[in-house]
Short mmCIF file of N, CA and C in Angstrom, two decimals:
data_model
loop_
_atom_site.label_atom_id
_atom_site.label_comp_id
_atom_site.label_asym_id
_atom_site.label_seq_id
_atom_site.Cartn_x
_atom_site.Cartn_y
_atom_site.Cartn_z
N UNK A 243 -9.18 -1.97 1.67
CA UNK A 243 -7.98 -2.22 0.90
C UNK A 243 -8.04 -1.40 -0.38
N UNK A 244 -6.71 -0.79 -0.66
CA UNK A 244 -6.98 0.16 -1.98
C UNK A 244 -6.27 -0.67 -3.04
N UNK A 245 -6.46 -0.45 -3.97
CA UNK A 245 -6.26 -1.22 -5.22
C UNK A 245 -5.21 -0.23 -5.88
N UNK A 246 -3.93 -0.72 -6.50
CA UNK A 246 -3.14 0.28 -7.66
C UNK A 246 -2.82 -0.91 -8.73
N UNK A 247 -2.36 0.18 -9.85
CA UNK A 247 -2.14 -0.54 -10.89
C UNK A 247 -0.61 -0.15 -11.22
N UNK A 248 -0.14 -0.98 -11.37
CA UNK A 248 1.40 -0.51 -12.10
C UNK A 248 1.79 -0.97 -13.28
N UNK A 249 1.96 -0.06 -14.57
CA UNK A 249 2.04 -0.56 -15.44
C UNK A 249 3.51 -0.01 -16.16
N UNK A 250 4.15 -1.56 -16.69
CA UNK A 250 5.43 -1.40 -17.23
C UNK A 250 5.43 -1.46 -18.46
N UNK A 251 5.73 -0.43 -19.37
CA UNK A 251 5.76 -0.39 -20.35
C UNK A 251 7.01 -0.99 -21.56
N UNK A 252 6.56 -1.31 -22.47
CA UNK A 252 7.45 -2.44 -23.52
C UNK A 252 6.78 -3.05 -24.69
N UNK A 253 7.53 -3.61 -25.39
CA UNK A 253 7.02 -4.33 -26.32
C UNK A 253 7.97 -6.12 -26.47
N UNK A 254 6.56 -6.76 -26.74
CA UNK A 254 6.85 -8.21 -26.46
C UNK A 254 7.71 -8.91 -27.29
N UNK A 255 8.00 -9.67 -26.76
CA UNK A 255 9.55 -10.92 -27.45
C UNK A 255 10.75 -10.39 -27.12
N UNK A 256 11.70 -11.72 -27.62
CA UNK A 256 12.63 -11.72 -27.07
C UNK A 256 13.80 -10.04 -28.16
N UNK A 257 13.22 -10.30 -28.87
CA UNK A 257 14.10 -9.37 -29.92
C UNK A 257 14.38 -7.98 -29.29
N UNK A 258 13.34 -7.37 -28.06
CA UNK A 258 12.77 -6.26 -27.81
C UNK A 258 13.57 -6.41 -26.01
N UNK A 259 13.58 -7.62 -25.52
CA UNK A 259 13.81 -7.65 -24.27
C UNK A 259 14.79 -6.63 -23.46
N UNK A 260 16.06 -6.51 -24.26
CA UNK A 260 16.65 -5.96 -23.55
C UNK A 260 16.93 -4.13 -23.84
N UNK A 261 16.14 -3.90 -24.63
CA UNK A 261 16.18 -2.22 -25.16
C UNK A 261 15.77 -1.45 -24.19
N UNK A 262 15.91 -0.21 -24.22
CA UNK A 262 15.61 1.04 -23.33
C UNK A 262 14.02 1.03 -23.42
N UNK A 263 13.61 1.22 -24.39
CA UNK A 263 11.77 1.03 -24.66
C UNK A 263 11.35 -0.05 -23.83
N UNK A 264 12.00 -1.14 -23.18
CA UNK A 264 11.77 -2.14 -22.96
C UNK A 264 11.47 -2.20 -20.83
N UNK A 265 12.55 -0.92 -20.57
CA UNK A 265 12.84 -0.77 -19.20
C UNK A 265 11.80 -0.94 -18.55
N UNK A 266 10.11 -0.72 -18.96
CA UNK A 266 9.45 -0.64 -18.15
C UNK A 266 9.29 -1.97 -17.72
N UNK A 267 9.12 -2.94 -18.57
CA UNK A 267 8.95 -4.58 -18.13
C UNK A 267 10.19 -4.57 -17.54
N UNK A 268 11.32 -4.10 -17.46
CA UNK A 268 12.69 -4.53 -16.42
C UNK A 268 12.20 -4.37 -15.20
N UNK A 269 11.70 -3.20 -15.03
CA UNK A 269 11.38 -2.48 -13.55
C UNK A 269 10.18 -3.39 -12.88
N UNK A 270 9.00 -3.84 -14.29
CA UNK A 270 8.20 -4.23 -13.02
C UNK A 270 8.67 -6.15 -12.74
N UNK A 271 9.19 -6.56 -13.88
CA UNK A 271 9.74 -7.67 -13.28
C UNK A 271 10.99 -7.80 -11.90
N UNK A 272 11.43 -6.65 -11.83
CA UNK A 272 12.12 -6.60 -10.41
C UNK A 272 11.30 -6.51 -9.44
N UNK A 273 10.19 -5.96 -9.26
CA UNK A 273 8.67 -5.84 -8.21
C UNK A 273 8.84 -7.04 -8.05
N UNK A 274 8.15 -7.75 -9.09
CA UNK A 274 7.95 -9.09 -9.21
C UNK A 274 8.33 -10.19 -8.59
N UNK A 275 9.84 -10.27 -8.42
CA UNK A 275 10.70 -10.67 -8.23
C UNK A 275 11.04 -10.08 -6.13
N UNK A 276 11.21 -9.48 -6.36
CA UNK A 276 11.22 -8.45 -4.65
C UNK A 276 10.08 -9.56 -3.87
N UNK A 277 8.87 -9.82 -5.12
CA UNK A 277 7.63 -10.26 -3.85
C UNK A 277 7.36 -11.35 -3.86
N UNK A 278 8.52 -12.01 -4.85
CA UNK A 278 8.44 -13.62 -5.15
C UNK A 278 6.70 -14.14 -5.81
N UNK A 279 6.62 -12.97 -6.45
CA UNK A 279 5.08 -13.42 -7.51
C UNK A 279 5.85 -13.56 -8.77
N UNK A 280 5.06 -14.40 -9.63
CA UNK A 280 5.37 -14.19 -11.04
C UNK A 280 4.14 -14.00 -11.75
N UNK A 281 4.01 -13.59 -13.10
CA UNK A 281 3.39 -13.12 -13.96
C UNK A 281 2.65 -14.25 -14.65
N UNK A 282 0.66 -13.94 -14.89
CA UNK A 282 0.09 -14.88 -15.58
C UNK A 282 0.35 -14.25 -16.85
N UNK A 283 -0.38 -14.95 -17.88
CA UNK A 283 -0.05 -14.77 -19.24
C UNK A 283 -2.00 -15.13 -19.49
N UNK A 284 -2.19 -14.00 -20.15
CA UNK A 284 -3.94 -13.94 -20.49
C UNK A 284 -3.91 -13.78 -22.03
N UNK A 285 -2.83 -13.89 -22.66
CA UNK A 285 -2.86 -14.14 -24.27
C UNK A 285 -2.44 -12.31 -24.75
N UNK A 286 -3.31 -11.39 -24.06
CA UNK A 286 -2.89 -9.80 -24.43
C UNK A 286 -2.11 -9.17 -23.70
N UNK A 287 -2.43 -9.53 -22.35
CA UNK A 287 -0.75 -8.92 -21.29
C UNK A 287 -0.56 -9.94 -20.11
N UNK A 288 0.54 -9.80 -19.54
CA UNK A 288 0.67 -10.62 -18.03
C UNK A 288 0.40 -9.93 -17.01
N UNK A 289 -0.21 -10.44 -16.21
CA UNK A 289 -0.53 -9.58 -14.63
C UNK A 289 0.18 -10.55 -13.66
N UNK A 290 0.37 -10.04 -12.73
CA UNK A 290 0.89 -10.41 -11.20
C UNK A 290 -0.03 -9.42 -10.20
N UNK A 291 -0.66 -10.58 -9.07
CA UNK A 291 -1.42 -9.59 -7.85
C UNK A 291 -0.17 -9.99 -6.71
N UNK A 292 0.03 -8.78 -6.16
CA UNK A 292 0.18 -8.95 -4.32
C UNK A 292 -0.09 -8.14 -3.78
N UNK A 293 -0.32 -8.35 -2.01
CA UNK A 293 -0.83 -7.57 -1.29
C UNK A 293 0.53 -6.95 -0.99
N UNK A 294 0.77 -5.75 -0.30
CA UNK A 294 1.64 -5.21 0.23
C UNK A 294 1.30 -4.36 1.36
N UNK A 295 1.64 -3.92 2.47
CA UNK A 295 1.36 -2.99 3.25
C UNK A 295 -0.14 -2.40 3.38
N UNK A 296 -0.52 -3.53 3.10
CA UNK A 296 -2.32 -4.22 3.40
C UNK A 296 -3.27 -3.94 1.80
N UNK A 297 -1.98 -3.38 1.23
CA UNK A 297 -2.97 -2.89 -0.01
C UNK A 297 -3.07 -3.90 -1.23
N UNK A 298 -3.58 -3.89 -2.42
CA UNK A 298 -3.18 -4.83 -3.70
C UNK A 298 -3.20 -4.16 -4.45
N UNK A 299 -2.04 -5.03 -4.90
CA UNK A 299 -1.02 -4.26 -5.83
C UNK A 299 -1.19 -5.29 -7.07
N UNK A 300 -1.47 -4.25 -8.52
CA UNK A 300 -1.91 -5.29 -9.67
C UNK A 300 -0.42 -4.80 -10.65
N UNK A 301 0.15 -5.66 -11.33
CA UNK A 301 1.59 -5.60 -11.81
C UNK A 301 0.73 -5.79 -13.31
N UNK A 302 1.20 -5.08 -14.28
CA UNK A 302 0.54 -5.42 -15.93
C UNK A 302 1.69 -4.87 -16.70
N UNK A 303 2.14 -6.44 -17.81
CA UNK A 303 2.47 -6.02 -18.71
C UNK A 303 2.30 -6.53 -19.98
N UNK A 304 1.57 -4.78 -20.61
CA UNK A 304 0.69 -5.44 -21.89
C UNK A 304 1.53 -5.90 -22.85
N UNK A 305 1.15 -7.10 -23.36
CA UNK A 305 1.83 -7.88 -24.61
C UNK A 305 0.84 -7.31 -26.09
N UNK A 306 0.86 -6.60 -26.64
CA UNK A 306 0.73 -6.18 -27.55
C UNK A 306 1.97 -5.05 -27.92
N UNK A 307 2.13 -4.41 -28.83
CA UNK A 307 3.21 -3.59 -28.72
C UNK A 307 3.08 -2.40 -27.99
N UNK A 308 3.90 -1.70 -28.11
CA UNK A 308 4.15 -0.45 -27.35
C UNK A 308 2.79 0.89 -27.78
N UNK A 309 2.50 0.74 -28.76
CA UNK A 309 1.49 1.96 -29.14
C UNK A 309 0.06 1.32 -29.04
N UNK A 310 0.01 0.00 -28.30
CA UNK A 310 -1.38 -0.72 -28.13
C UNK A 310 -1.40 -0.64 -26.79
N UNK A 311 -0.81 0.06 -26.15
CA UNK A 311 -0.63 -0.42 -24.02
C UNK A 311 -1.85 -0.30 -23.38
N UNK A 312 -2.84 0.61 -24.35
CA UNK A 312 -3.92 1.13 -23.33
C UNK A 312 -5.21 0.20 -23.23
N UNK A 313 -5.31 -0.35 -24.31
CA UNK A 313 -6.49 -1.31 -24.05
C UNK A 313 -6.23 -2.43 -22.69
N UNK A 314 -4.99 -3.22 -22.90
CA UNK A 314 -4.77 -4.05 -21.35
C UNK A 314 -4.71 -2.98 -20.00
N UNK A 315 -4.08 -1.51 -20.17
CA UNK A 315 -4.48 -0.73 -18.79
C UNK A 315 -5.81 -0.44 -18.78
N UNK A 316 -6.82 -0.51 -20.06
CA UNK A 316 -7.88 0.23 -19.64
C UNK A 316 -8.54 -1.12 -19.02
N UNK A 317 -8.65 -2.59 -19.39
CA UNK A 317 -9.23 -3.76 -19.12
C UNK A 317 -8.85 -3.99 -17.55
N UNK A 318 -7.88 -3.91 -16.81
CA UNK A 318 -7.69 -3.88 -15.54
C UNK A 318 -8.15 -2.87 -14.72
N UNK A 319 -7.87 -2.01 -14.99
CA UNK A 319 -7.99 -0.43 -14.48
C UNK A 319 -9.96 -0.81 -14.27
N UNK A 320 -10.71 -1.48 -15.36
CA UNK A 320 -12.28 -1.62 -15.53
C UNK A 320 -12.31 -2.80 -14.42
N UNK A 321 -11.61 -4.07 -14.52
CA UNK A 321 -11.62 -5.03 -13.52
C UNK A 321 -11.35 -4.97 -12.37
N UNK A 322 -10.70 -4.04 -11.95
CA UNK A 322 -10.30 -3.86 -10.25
C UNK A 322 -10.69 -2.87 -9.60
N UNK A 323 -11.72 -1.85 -10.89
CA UNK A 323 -12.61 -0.55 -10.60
C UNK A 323 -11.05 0.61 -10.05
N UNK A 324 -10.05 0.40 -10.35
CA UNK A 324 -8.80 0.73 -10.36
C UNK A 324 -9.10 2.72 -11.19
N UNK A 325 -9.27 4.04 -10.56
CA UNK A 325 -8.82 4.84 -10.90
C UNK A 325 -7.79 5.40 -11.23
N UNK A 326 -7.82 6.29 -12.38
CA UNK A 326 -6.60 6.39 -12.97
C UNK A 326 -5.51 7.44 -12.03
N UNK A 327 -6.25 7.81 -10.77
CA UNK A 327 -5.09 8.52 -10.20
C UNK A 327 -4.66 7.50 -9.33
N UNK A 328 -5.03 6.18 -9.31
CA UNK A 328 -4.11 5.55 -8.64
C UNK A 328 -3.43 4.23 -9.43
N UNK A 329 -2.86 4.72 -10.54
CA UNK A 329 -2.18 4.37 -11.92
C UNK A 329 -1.52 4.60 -12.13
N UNK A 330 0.07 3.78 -12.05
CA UNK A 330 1.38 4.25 -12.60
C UNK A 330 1.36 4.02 -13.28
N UNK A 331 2.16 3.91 -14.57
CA UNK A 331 2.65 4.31 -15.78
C UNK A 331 4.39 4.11 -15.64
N UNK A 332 4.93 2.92 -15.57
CA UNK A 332 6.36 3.14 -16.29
C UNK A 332 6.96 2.64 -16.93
N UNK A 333 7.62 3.96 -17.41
CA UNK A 333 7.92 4.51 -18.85
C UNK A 333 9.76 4.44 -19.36
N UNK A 334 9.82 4.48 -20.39
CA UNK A 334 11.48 5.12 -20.80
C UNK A 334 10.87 6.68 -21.22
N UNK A 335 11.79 7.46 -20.58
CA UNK A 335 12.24 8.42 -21.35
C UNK A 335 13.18 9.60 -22.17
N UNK A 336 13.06 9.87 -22.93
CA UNK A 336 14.04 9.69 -23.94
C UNK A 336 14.49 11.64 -23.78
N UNK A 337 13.38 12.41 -22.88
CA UNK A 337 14.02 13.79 -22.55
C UNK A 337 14.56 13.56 -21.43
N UNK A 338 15.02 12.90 -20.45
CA UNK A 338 15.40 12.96 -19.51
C UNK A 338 17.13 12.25 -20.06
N UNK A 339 18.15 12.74 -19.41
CA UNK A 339 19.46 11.78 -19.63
C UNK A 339 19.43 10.14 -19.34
N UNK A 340 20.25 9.65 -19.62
CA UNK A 340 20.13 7.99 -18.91
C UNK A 340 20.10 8.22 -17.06
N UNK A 341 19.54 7.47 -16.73
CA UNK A 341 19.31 7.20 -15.30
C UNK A 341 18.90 8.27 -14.71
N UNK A 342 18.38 9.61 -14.96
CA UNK A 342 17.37 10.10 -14.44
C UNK A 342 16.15 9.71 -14.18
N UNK A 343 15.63 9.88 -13.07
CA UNK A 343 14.14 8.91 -12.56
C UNK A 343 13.52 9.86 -11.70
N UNK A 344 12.03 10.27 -12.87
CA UNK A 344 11.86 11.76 -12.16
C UNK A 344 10.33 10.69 -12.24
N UNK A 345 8.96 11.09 -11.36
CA UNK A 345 7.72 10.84 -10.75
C UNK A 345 6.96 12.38 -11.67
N UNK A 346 5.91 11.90 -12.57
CA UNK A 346 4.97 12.81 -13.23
C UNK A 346 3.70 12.66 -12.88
N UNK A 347 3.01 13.91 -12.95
CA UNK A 347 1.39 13.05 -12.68
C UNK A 347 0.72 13.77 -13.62
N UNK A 348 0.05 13.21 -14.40
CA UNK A 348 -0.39 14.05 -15.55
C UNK A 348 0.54 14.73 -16.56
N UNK A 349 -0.22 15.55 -17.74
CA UNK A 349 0.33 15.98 -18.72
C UNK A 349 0.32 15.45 -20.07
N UNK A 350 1.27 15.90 -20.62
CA UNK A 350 1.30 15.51 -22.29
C UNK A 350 2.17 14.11 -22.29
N UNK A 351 2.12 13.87 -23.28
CA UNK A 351 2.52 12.52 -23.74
C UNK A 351 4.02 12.57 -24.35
N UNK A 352 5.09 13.97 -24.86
CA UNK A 352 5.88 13.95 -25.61
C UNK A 352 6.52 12.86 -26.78
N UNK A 353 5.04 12.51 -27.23
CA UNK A 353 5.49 11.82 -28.66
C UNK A 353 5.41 10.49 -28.17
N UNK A 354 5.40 10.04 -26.72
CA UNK A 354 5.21 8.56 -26.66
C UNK A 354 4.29 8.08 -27.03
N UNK A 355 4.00 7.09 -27.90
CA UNK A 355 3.31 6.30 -28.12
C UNK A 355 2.43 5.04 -27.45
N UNK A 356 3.16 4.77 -26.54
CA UNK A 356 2.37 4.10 -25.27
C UNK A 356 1.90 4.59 -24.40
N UNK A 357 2.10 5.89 -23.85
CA UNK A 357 1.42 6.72 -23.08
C UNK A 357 0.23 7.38 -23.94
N UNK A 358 0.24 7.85 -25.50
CA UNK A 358 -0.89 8.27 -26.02
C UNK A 358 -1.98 7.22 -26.27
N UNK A 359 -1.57 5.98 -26.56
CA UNK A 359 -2.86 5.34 -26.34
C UNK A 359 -3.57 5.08 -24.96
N UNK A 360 -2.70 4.87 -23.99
CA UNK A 360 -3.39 4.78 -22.60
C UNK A 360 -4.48 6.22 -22.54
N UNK A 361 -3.95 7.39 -22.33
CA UNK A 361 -4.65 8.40 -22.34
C UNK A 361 -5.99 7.88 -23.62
N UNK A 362 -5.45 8.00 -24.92
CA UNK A 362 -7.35 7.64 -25.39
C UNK A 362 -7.95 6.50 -24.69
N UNK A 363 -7.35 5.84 -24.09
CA UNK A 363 -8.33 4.30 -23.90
C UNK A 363 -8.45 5.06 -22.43
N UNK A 364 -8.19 5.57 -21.32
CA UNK A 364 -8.51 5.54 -20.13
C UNK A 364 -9.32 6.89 -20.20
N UNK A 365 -9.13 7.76 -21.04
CA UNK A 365 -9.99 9.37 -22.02
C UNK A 365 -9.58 10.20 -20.56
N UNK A 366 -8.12 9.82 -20.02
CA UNK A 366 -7.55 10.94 -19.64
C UNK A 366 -5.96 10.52 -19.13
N UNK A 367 -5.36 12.04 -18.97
CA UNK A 367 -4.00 12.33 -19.03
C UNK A 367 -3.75 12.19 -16.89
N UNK A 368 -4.71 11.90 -16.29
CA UNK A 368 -4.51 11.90 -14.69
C UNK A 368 -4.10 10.96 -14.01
N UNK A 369 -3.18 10.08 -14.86
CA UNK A 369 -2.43 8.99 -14.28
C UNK A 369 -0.93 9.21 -13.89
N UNK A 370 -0.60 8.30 -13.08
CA UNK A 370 1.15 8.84 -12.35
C UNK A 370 2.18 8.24 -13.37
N UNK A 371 3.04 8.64 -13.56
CA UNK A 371 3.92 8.39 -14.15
C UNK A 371 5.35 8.36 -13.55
N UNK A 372 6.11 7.17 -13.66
CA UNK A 372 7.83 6.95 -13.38
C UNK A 372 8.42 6.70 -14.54
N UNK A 373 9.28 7.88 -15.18
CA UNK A 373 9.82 8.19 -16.04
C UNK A 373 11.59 7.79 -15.71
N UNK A 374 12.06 6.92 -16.58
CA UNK A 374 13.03 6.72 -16.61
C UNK A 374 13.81 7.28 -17.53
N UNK A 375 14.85 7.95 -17.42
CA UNK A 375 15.75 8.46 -18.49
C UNK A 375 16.22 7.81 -19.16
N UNK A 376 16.33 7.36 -20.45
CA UNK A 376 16.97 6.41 -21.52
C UNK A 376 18.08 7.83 -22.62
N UNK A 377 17.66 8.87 -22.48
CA UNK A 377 18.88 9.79 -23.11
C UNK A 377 18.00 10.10 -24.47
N UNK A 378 19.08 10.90 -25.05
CA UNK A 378 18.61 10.74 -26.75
C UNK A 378 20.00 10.39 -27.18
N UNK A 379 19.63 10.21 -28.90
CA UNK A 379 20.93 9.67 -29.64
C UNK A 379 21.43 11.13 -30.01
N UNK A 380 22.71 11.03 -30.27
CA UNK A 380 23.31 12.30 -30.70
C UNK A 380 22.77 13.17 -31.82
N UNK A 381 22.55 14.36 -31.58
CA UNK A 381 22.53 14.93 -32.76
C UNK A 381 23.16 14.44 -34.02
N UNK A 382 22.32 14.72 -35.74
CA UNK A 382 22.53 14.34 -36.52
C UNK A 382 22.63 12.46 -36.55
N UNK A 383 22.72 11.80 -35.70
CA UNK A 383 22.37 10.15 -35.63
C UNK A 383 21.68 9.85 -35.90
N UNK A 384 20.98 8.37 -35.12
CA UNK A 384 19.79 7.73 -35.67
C UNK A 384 18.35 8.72 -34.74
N UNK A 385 17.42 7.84 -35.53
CA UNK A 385 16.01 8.74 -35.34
C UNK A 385 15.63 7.98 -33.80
N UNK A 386 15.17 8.77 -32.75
CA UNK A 386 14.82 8.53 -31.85
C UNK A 386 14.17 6.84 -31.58
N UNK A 387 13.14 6.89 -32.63
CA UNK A 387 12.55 5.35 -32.74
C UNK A 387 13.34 4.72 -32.91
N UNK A 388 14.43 4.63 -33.43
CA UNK A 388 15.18 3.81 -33.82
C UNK A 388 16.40 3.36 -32.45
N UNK A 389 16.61 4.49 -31.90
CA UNK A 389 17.94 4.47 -30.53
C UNK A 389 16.66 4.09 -29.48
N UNK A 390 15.64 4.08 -29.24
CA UNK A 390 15.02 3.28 -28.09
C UNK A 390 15.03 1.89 -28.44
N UNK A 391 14.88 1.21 -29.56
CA UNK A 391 14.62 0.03 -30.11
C UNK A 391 16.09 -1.04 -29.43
N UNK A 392 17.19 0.00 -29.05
CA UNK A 392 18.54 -0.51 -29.33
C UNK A 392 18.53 -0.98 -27.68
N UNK A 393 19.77 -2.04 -27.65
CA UNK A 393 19.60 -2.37 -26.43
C UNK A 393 20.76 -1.54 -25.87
N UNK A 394 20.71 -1.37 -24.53
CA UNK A 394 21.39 -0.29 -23.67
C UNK A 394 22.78 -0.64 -23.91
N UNK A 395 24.02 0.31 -23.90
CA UNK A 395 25.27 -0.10 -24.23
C UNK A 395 25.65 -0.65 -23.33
N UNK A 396 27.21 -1.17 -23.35
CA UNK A 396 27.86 -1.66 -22.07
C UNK A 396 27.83 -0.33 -20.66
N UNK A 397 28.21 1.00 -21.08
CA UNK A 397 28.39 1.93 -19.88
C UNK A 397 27.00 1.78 -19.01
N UNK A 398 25.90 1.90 -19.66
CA UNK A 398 24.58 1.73 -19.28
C UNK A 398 24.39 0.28 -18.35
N UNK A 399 24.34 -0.13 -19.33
CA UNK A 399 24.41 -2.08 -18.44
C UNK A 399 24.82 -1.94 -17.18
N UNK A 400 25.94 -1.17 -17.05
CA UNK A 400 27.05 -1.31 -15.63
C UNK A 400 26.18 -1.08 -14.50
N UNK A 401 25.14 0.08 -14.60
CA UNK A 401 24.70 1.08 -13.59
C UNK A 401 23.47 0.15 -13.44
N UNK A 402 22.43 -0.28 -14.79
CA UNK A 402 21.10 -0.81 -14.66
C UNK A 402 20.60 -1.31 -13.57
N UNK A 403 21.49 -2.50 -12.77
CA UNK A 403 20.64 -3.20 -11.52
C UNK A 403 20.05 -1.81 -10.85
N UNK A 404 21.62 -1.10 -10.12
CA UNK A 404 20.92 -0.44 -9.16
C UNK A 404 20.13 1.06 -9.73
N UNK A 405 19.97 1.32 -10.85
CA UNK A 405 18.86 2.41 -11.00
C UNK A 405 17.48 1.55 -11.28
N UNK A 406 17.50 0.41 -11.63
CA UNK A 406 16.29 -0.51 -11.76
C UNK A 406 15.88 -0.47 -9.99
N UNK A 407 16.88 -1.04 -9.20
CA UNK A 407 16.14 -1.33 -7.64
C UNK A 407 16.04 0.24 -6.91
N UNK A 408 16.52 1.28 -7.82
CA UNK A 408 15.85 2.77 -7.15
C UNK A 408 14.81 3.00 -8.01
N UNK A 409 14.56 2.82 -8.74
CA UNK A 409 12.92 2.62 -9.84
C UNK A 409 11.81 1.66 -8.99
N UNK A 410 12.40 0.94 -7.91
CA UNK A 410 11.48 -0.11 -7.39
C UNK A 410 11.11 0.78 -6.29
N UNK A 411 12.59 1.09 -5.57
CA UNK A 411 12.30 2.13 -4.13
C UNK A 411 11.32 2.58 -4.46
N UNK A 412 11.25 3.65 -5.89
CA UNK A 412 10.53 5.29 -6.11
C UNK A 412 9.13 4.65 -6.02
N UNK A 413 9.03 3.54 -6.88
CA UNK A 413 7.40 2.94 -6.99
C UNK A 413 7.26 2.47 -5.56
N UNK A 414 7.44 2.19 -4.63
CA UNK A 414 6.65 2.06 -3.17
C UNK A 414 6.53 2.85 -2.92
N UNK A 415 7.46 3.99 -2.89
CA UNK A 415 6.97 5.06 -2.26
C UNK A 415 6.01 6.02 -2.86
N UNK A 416 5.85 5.89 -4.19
CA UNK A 416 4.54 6.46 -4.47
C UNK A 416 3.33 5.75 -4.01
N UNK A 417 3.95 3.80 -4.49
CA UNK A 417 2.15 3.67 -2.93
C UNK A 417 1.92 4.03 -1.93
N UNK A 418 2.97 4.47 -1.07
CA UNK A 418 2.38 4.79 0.37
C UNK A 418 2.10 5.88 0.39
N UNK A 419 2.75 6.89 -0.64
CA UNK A 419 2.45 8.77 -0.58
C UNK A 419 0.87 8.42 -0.46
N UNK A 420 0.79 7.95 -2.33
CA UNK A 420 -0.77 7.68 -2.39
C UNK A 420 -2.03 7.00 -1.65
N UNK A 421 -1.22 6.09 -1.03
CA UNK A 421 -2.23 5.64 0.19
C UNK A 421 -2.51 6.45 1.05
N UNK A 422 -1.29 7.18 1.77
CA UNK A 422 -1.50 8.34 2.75
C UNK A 422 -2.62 9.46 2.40
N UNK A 423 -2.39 9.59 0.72
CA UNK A 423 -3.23 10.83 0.53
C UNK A 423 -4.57 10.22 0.70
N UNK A 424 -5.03 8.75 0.06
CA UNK A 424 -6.66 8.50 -0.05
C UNK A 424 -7.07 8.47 1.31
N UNK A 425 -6.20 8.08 2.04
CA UNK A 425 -6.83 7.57 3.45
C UNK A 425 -7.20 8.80 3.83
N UNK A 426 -6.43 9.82 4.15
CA UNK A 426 -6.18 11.21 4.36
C UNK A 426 -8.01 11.99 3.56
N UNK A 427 -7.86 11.75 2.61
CA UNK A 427 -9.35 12.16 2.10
C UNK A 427 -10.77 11.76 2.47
N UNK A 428 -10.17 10.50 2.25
CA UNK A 428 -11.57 9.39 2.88
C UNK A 428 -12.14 9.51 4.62
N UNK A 429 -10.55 10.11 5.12
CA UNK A 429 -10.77 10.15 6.45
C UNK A 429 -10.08 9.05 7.43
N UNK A 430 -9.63 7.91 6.71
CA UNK A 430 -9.69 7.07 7.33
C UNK A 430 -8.16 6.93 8.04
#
């Protein structure tokens, strides 16, 4: 059985719930939800286990803020002996338009702050990434930190379910790519 980690990125309470920064806990509470698990609460993040298509699947979302994410990925990732190439990462992002949903594996961090601490705490950049488009604010507007903080407008709202349940599609199908590939290596 192979082990993955999926991690949704956000920052905790209710004040924060419904913002673009926030999408990653949207996405993995729809998993969640798909597999009829819900989320423990360990005081620093919530996890959810299920098996899926024989594999286990570990759901984390760290409750500390957004520029602390990596210590709860690095504490699981250590508990389930979980490698970081078989580590999602999702994310808002703020170069991509709204509802673009592009799959990264590696690379730089572009200024995120929850992805740069994961990289120091896991002491590398070789984890997968599902990047959601959240847009930027207009030229001359507010400062980037500030338009992720905001919660998504009404035009946005409209579309959310179903780019959230194609954010769910994209994440299975990176488990099975990735299963295909380990098995594929291992031989098996």
């Amino acid at each position: 059985m192979i082990h993955f980690l999926i991690v949704g990125l956000g920052n905790p309470g209710d004040k924060y719930k419904n913002t673009r920064h926030n999408i990653g806990f949207m996405i993995l509470d729809a998993l969640a939800s798909n597999f009829s698990v819900s989320f423990k609460d360990s005081k620093k993040y919530l996890e959810s286990t299920y098996s899926w298509e024989g594999e286990k699947i570990h759901l984390l979302k760290p409750l500390e803020f957004m520029n602390l994410s990596g210590k709860a990925t690095q504490t699981l990732a250590n508990l389930y002996k979980i490698p970081a190439t078989q580590i999602l990462v999702v994310q808002d992002e703020v170069d991509l338009p709204f509802g673009k949903i592009k799959n990264k594996i590696g690379g730089g961090t572009a200024g995120h702050n929850g992805l740069k601490d994961i990289v120091a705490k896991l002491g590398t950049q070789d984890f997968h990434r599902l990047r959601f488009g959240v847009g930027k604010p207009e030229k001359g507007g507010m400062e980037v930190a500030d338009f992720v903080l905001q919660n998504f407008n009404s035009e946005e709202r409209n579309s959310l379910d179903a780019l959230i349940k194609e954010s769910v599609t994209k994440t299975e199908e990176w488990i099975r790519t990735n299963r295909n590939l380990i098995r594929k290596e291992s031989g098996n």
